[in-house]
Tab-separated table of C-alpha atoms in Angstrom:
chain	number	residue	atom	x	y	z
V	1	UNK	CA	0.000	0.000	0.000
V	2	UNK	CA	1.609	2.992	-1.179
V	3	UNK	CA	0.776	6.670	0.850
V	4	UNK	CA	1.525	9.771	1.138
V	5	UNK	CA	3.204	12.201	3.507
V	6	UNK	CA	3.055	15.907	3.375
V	7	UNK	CA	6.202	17.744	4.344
V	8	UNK	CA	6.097	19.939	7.138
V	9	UNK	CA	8.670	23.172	6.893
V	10	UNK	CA	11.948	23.849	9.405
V	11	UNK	CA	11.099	23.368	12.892
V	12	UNK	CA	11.810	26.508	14.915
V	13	UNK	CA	15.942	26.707	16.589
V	14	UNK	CA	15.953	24.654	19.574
V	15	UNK	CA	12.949	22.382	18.568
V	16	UNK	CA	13.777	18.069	19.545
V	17	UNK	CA	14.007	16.102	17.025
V	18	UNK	CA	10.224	15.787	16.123
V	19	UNK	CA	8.284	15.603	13.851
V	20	UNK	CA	4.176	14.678	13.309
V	21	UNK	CA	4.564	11.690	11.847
V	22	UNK	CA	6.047	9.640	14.837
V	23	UNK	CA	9.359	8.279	14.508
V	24	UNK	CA	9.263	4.633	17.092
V	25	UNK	CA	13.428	5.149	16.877
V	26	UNK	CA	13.796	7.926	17.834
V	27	UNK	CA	10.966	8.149	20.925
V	28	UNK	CA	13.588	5.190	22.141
V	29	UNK	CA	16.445	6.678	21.904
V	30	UNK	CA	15.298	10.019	23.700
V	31	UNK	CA	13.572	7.528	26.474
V	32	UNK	CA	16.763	5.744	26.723
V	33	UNK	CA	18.582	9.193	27.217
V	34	UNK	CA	16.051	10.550	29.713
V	35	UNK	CA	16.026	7.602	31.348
V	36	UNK	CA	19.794	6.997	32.019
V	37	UNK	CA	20.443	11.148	33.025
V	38	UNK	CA	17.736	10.291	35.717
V	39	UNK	CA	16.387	12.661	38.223
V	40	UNK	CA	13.012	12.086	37.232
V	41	UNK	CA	9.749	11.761	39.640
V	42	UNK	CA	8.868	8.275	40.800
V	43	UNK	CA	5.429	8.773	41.402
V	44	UNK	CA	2.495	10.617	40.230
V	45	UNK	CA	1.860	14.070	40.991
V	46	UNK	CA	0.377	15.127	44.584
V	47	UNK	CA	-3.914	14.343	44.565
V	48	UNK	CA	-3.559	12.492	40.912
V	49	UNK	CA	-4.191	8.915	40.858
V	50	UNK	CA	-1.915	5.965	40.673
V	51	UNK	CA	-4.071	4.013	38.702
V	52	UNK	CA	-8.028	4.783	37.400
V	53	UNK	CA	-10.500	1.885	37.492
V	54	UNK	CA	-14.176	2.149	35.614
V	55	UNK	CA	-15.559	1.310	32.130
V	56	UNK	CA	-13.473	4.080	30.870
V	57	UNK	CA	-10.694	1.614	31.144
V	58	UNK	CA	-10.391	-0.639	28.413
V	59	UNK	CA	-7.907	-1.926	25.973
V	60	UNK	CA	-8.459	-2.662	22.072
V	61	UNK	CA	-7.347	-6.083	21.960
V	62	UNK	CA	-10.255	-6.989	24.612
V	63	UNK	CA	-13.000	-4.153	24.738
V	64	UNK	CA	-15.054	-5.878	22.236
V	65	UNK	CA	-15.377	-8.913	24.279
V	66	UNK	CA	-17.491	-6.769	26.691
V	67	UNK	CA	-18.621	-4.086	25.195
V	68	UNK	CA	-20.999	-3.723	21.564
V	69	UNK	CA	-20.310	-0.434	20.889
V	70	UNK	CA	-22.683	-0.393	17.081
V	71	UNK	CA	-25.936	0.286	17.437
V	72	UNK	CA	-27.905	-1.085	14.680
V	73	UNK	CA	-30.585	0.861	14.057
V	74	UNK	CA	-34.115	-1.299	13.218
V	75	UNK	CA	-36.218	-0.577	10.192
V	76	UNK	CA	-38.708	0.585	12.413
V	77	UNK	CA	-36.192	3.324	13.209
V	78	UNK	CA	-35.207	4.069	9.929
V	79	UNK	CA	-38.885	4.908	9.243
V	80	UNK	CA	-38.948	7.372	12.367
V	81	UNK	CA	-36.401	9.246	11.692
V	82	UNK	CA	-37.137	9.351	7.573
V	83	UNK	CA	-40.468	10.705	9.130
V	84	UNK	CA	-38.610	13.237	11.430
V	85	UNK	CA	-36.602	14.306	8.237
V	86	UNK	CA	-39.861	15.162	6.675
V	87	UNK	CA	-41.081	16.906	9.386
V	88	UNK	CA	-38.496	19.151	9.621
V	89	UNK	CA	-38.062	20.175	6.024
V	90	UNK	CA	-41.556	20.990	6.106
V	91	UNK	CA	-41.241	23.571	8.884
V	92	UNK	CA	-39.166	25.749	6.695
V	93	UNK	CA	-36.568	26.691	9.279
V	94	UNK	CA	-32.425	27.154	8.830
V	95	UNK	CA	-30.233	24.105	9.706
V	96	UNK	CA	-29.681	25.881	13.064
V	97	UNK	CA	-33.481	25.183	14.189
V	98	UNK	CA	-32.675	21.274	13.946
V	99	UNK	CA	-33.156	19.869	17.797
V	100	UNK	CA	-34.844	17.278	19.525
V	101	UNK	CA	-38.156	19.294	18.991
V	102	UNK	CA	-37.827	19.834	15.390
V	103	UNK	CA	-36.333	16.256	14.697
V	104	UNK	CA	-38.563	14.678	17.003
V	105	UNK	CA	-37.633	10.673	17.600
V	106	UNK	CA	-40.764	9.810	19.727
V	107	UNK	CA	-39.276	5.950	20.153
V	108	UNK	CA	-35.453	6.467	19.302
V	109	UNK	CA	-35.309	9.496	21.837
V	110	UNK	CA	-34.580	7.479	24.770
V	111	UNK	CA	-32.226	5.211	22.979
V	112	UNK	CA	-30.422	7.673	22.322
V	113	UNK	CA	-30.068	9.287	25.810
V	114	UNK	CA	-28.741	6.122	26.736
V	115	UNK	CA	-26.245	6.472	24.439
V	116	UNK	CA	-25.200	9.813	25.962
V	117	UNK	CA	-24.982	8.368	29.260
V	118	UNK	CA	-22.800	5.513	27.657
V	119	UNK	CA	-20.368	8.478	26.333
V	120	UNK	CA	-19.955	10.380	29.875
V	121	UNK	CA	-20.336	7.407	32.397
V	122	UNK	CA	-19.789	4.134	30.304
V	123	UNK	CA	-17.044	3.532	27.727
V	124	UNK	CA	-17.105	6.307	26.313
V	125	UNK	CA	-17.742	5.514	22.634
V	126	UNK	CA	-20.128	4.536	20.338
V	127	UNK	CA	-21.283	3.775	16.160
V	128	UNK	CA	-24.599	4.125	14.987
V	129	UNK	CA	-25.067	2.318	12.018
V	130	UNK	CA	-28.061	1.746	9.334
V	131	UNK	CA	-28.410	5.402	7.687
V	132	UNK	CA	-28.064	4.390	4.132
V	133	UNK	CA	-26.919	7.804	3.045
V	134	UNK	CA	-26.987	6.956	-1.143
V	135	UNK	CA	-31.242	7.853	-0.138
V	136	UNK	CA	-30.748	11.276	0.738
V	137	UNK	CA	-29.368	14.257	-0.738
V	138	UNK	CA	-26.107	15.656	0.752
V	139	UNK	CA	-28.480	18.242	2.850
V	140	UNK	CA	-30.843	15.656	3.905
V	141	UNK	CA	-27.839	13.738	5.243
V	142	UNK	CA	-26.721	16.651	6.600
V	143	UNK	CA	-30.339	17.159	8.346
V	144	UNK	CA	-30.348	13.341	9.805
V	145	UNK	CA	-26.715	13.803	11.007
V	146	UNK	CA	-27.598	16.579	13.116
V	147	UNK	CA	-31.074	15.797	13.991
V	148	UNK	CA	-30.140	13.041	15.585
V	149	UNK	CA	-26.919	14.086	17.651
V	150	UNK	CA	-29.741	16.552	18.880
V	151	UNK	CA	-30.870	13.945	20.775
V	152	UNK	CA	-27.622	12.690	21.842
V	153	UNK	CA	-25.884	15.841	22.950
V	154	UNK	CA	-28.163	19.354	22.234
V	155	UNK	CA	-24.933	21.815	22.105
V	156	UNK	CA	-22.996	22.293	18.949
V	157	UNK	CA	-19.835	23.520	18.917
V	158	UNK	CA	-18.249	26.800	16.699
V	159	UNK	CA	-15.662	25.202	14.521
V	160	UNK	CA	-15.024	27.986	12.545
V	161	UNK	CA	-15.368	31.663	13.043
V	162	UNK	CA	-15.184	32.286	9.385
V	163	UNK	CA	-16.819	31.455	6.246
V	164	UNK	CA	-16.460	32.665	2.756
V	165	UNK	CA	-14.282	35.152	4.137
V	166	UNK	CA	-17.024	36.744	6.364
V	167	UNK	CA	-17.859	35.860	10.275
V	168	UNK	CA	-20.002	32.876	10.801
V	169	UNK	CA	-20.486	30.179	13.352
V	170	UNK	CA	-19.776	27.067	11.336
V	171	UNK	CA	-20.725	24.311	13.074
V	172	UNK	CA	-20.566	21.595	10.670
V	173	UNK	CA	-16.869	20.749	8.844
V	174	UNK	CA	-16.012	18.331	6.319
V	175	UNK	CA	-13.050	15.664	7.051
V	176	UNK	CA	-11.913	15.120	3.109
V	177	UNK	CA	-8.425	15.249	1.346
V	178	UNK	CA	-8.556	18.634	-0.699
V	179	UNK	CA	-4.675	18.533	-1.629
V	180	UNK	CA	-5.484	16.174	-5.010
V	181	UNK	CA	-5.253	18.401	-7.827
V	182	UNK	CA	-4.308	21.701	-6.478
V	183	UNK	CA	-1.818	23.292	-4.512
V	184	UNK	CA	-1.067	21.850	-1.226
V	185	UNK	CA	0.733	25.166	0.238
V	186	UNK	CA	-2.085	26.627	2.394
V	187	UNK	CA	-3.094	22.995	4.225
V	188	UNK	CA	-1.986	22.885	7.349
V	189	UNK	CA	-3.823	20.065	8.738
V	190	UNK	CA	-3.671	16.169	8.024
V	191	UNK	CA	-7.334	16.479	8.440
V	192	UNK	CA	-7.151	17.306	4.709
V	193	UNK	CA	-4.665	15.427	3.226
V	194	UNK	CA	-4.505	11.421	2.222
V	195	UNK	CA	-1.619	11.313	5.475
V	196	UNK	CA	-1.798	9.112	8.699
V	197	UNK	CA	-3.468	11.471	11.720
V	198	UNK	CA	-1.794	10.414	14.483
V	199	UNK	CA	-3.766	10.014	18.292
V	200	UNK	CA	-5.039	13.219	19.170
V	201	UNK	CA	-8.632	15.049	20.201
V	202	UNK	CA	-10.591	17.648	18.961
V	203	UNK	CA	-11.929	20.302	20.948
V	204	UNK	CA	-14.944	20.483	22.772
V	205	UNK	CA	-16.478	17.836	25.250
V	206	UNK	CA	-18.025	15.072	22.459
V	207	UNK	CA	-16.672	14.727	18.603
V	208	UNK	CA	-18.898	13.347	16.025
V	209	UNK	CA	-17.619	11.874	12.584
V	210	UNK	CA	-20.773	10.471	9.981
V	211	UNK	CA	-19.224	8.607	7.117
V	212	UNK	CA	-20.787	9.728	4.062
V	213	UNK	CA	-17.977	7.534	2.067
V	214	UNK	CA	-15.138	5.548	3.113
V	215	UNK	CA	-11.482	5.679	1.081
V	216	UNK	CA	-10.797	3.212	-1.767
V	217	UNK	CA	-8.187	1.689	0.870
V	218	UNK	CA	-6.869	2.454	4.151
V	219	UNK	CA	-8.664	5.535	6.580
V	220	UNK	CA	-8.995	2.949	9.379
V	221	UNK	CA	-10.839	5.422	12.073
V	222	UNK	CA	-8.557	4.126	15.554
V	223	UNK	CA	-9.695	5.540	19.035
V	224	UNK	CA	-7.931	4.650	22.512
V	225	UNK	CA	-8.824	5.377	26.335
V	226	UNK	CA	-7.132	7.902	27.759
V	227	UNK	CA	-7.461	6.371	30.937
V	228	UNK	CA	-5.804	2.804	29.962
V	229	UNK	CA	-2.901	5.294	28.877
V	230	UNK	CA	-2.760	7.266	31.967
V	231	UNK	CA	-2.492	3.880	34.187
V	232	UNK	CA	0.296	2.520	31.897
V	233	UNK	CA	2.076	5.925	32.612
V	234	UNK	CA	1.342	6.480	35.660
V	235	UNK	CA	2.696	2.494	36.455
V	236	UNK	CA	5.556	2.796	34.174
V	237	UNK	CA	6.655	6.318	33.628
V	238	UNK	CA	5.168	8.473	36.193
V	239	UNK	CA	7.403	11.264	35.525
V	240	UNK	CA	5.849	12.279	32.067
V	241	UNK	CA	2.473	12.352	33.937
V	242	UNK	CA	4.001	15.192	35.712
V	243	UNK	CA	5.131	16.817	31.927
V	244	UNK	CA	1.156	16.074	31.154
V	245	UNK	CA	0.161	18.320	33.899
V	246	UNK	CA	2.640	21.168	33.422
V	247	UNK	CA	2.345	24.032	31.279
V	248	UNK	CA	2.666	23.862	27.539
V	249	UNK	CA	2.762	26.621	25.384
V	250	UNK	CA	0.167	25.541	22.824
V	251	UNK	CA	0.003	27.044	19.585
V	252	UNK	CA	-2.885	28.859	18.019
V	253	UNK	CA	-3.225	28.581	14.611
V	254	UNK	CA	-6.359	30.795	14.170
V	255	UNK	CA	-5.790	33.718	15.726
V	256	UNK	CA	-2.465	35.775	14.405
V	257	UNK	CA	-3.131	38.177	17.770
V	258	UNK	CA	-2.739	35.346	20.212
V	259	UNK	CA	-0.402	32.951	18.851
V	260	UNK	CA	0.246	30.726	21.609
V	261	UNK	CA	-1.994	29.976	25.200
V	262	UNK	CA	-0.281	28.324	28.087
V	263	UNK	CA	-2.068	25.300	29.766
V	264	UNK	CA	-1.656	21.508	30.910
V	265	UNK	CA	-2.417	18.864	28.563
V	266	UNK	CA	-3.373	16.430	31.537
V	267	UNK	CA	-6.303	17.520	33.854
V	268	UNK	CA	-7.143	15.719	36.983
V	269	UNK	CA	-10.655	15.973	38.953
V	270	UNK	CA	-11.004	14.798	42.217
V	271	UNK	CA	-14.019	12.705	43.485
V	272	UNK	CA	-17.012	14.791	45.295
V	273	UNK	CA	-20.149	13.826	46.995
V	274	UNK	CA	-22.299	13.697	43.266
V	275	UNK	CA	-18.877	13.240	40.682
V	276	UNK	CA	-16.475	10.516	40.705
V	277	UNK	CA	-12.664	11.185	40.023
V	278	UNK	CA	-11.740	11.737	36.228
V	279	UNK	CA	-8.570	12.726	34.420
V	280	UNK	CA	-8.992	14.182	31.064
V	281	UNK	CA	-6.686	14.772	28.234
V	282	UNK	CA	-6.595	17.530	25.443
V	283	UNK	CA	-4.416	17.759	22.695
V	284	UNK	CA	-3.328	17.463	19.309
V	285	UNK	CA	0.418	17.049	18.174
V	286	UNK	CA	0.461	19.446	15.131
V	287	UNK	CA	0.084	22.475	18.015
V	288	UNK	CA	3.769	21.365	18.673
V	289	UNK	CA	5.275	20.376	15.753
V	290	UNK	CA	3.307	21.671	12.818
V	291	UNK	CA	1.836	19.723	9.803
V	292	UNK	CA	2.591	20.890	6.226
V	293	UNK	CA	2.010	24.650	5.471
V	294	UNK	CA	1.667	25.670	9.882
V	295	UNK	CA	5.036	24.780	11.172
V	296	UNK	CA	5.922	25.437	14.321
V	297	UNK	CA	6.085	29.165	14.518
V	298	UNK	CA	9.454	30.644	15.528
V	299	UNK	CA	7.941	33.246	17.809
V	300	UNK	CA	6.873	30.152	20.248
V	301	UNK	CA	9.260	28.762	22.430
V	302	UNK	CA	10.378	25.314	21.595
V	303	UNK	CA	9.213	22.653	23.047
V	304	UNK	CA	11.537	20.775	25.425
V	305	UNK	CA	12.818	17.119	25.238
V	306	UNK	CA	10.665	15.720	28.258
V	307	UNK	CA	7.296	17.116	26.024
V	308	UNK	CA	9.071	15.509	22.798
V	309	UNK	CA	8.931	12.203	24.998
V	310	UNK	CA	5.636	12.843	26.392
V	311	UNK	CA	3.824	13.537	22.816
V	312	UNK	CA	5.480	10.386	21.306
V	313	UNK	CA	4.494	8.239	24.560
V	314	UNK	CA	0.575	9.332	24.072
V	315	UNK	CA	0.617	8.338	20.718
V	316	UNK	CA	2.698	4.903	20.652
V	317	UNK	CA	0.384	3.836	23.964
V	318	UNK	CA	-2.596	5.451	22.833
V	319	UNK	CA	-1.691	3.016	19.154
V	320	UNK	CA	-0.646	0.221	21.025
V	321	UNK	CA	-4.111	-0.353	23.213
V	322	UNK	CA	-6.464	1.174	20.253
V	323	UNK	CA	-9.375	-0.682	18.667
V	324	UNK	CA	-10.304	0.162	15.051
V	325	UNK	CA	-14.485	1.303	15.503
V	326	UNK	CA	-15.013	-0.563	11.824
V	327	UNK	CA	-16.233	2.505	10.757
V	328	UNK	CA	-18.296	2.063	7.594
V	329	UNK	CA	-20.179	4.092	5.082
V	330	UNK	CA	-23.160	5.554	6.556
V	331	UNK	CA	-21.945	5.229	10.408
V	332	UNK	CA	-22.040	7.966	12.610
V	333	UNK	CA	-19.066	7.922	15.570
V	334	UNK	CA	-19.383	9.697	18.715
V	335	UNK	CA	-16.265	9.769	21.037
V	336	UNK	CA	-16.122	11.589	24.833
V	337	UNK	CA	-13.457	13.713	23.668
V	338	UNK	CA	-12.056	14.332	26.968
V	339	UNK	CA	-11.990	10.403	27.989
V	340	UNK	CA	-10.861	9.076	24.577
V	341	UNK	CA	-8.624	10.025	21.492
V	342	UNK	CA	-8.362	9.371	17.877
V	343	UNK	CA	-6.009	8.451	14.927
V	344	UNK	CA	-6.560	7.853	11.398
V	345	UNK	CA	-5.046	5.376	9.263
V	346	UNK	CA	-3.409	6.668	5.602
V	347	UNK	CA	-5.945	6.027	2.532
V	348	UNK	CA	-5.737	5.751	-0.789
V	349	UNK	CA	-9.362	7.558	-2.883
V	350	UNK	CA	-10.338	6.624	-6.522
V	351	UNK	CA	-12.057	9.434	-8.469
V	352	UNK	CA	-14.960	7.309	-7.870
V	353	UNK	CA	-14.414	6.846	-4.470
V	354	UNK	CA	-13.275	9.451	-2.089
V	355	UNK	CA	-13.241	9.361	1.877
V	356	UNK	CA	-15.756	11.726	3.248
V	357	UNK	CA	-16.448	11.917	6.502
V	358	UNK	CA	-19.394	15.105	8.239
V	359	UNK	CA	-18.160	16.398	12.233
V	360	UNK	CA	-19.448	17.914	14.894
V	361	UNK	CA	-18.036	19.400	18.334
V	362	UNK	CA	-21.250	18.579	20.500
V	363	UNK	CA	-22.441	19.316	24.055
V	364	UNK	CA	-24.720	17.611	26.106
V	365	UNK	CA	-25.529	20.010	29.082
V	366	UNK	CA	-27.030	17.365	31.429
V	367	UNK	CA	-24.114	14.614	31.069
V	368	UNK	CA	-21.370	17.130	30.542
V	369	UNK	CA	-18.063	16.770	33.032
V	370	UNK	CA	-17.214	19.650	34.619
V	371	UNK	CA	-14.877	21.879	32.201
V	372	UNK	CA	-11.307	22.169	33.759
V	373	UNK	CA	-10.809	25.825	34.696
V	374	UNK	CA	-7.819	26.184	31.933
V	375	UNK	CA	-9.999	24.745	29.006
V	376	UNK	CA	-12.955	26.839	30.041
V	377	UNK	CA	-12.088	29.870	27.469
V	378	UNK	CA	-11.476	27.535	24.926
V	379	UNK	CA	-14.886	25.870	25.720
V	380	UNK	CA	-16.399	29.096	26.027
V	381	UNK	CA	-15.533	29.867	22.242
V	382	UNK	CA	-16.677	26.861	20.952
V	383	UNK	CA	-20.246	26.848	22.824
V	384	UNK	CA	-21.393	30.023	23.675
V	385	UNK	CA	-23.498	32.200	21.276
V	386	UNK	CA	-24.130	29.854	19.280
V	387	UNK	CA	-27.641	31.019	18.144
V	388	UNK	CA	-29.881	28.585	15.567
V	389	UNK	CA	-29.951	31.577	13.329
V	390	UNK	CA	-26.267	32.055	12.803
V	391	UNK	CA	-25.231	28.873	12.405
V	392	UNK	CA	-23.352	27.787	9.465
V	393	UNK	CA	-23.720	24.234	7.528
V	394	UNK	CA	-21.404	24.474	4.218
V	395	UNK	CA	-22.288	21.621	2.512
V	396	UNK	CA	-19.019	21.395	0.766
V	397	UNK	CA	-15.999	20.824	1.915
V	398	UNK	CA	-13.169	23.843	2.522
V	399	UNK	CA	-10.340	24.052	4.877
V	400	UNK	CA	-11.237	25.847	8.000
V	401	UNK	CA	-9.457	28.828	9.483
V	402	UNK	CA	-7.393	26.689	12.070
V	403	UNK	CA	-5.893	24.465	9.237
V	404	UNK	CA	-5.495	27.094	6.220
V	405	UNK	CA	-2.015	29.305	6.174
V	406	UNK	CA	-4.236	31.636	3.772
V	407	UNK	CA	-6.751	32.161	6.341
C-alpha cells in the first residue's frame, strides 16, 4: 500500500528532534537518554491517581469482548427518523433550528439518551449504524446527522469563526483530502490530506464523525482510552504524567493576535459527593510540531525534550491499546473527547471513491463533566453564542481557518 506524507517546513531553533509523523526510533532513543540522566519523579503528581479503574478503562485487543459499541438501528427506526426528516423540512426553518423538537424521535429518543450516558459514564464511545446515506441528498444527510446528535448531545460547537471570508459560526466541517489536484501550500492540517493522523482530540467535550464515504483503501478510524494510557504511565513512567500536567505553550493557529496559550495537557478531577474522580486529556500534536504549510512558529518557544517524549508516549500507547471502531459508510461515531482520542489510518481515494467523513463538536448540558478551569475559554468559544440563526452548515468541503495558512 503505497501513501503519502506531506512535508512539514523547518522546525523553529531549539525544537527536539520531532516531527508529526512519529518516529518509534527515535521516541527510544530520547527515552533511553532521559532515562539513564535520571532525576526524574517516581510517582504521580500530589492528589492524581496511581491508577483509574471504571468502564473508561479498556484496551483494544479486549473491549469488544465486553462491550458492543454499534448500534444497529431497526427498520422501524429508519422509518422514524425518515419521518422526522420530513417533518423538519416541512417547517421551513435554517439548519440551526434542527433539535430534539424539530427532529422529534418519539421511540429512538430514549435510545439515544442512553447512548449519551454511555459516552460520559460508560465507555465512552459509540457507532450508529443503518443510515443508508446513497437515499438522501447531501443536505438531507446533513439534516439526519444533526437531527439526531440533537438527541444525543443538544450543544454544537463553533468550529469555525469564518466562512467565505465573512464571520459565521460554522458548526458543521467536512473531514476530506482537498490537496489532489491543487496546490497543497495553504493545508496545514492532516485532516485534509490522504496522510496518517496520528492520536489526538478535537476540541470540545463530544466529537462526532458520519461517514458519508469511506477511502478506496486504508482511513482505518482508531480511538484509545485515555485512561488505559494514563495507568500505563502512571505504572511505568510516572514522571511524564508530571510533563502532562505542566504548562505547555500551545500554539494557536487561528488567531495571528494570540499565537500561543499556556495550559496543561493532563487535567485531573477529584471525586465529590455527586462526581467521581476523572482525568482528562486535550491535545493534538500538530500544536507542537506543525503539519505541512503551519510549522511550528518561531515566535513560540520550543518545546523541550521531556514534552518531545511525552507527545510520542501518548501516541505509541494510545496506538498500542487502540481498537479500530469498523467505521463504515453511513456510520455515525461519537467519542467523549475528553476520555478518549483518535487516529486515522493513511488512505488511498479513486475518483470514484473518495473518503468523506461530516463532524461535529457537540455538548450535552445534562451529562457534561465539569470543564477544567484552563480549558474553560477555549470551551467558552466553541459553545457560547451559538444562536440557531447564525449557524453555518457548508455543505461542501473547505479548509477551515485553524488548518489554512491563507486564512
Amino acid at each position: 500500500m503505497s501513501f503519502t506524507t506531506t512535508v512539514t517546513a523547518a522546525p523553529p531553533p531549539g525544537q527536539p528532534d520531532i516531527a508529526y509523523a512519529p518516529n518509534y526510533e527515535n521516541y527510544q532513543a530520547r527515552t533511553t537518554k532521559r532515562l539513564k540522566e535520571g532525576n526524574l519523579p517516581v510517582s504521580v503528581p500530589d492528589g492524581f491517581p496511581k491508577q483509574l479503574i471504571g468502564d473508561l478503562v479498556w484496551e483494544g485487543d479486549s473491549v469488544g469482548q465486553t462491550y458492543d459499541w454499534t448500534y444497529n438501528l431497526a427498520e422501524d427506526q429508519l422509518g422514524e427518523i425518515d419521518r422526522a426528516l420530513q417533518h423538519f423540512k416541512g417547517l421551513g426553518l435554517s439548519l440551526g433550528h434542527l433539535s430534539a423538537e424539530t427532529f422529534p424521535l418519539p421511540n429512538l429518543h430514549s435510545e439515544l439518551r442512553k447512548l449519551s450516558d454511555e459516552l460520559h459514564k460508560g465507555h465512552g464511545f459509540f457507532v450508529i449504524r443503518g443510515v443508508n446515506v446513497d437515499n438522501y441528498t447531501r443536505e438531507e444527510n446533513a439534516i439526519i446527522y444533526v437531527g439526531i446528535s440533537s438527541h444525543i448531545a443538544s450543544q454544537r460547537g463553533r468550529q469555525d469563526s469564518k466562512f467565505n471570508g465573512k464571520p459565521a459560526d460554522v458548526v458543521l466541517t467536512h473531514v476530506k483530502d482537498l490537496s489532489a489536484g491543487r496546490d497543497k501550500s495553504a493545508i496545514g492540517s492532516p485532516a485534509y490530506t490522504t496522510d496518517r493522523q496520528v492520536f489526538h482530540t478535537d476540541s470540545g467535550d463530544i466529537v462526532s464523525l458520519f461517514c458519508l464515504e469511506t477511502a478506496l483503501e486504508g482511513g482505518a478510524s482508531r480511538i484509545a482510552s485515555t485512561w488505559r494510557v494514563y495507568n500505563e504511565l502512571a505504572r511505568t513512567r510516572p514522571d511524564l504524567v508530571h510533563t502532562l500536567s505542566q504548562n505547555w505553550d500551545v500554539e494557536n493557529f487561528a488567531n495571528p493576535n494570540k499565537k500561543f496559550t499556556t495550559r496543561p495537557l493532563l487535567y485531573h478531577q477529584k471525586a465529590t459527593d455527586t462526581l467521581p474522580e476523572r482525568v482528562a486529556l486535550q491535545y493534538a500534536r500538530r500544536y507542537f510540531v506543525g503539519f505541512g504549510a503551519l510549522p511550528r512558529s518561531h515566535d513560540i518557544p520550543p518545546i523541550t525534550e521531556a514534552q518531545a517524549e511525552a507527545l510520542d508516549a501518548l501516541h505509541f500507547l494510545g496506538d498500542k491499546l487502540s481498537v479500530s471502531t469498523n467505521f463504515a459508510k453511513g456510520d455515525m461515531q461519537f467519542i467523549n473527547n475528553l476520555a478518549v482520542f483518535h487516529a486515522r489510518d493513511a488512505f488511498t481515494d479513486s475518483p470514484t471513491q473518495q473518503r468523506h467523513l461530516l463532524r461535529l463538536w457537540l455538548r450535552d448540558p445534562e451529562n457534561a463533566w465539569e470543564t477544567p478551569e484552563p480549558l474553560r475559554e477555549r470551551w467558552a468559544e466553541l459553545y457560547e453564542g451559538v444562536t440557531p440563526d447564525a449557524q453555518v452548515f457548508p455543505l461542501e468541503p473547505y479548509i477551515r481557518s485553524a488548518s489554512n495558512k491563507a486564512r
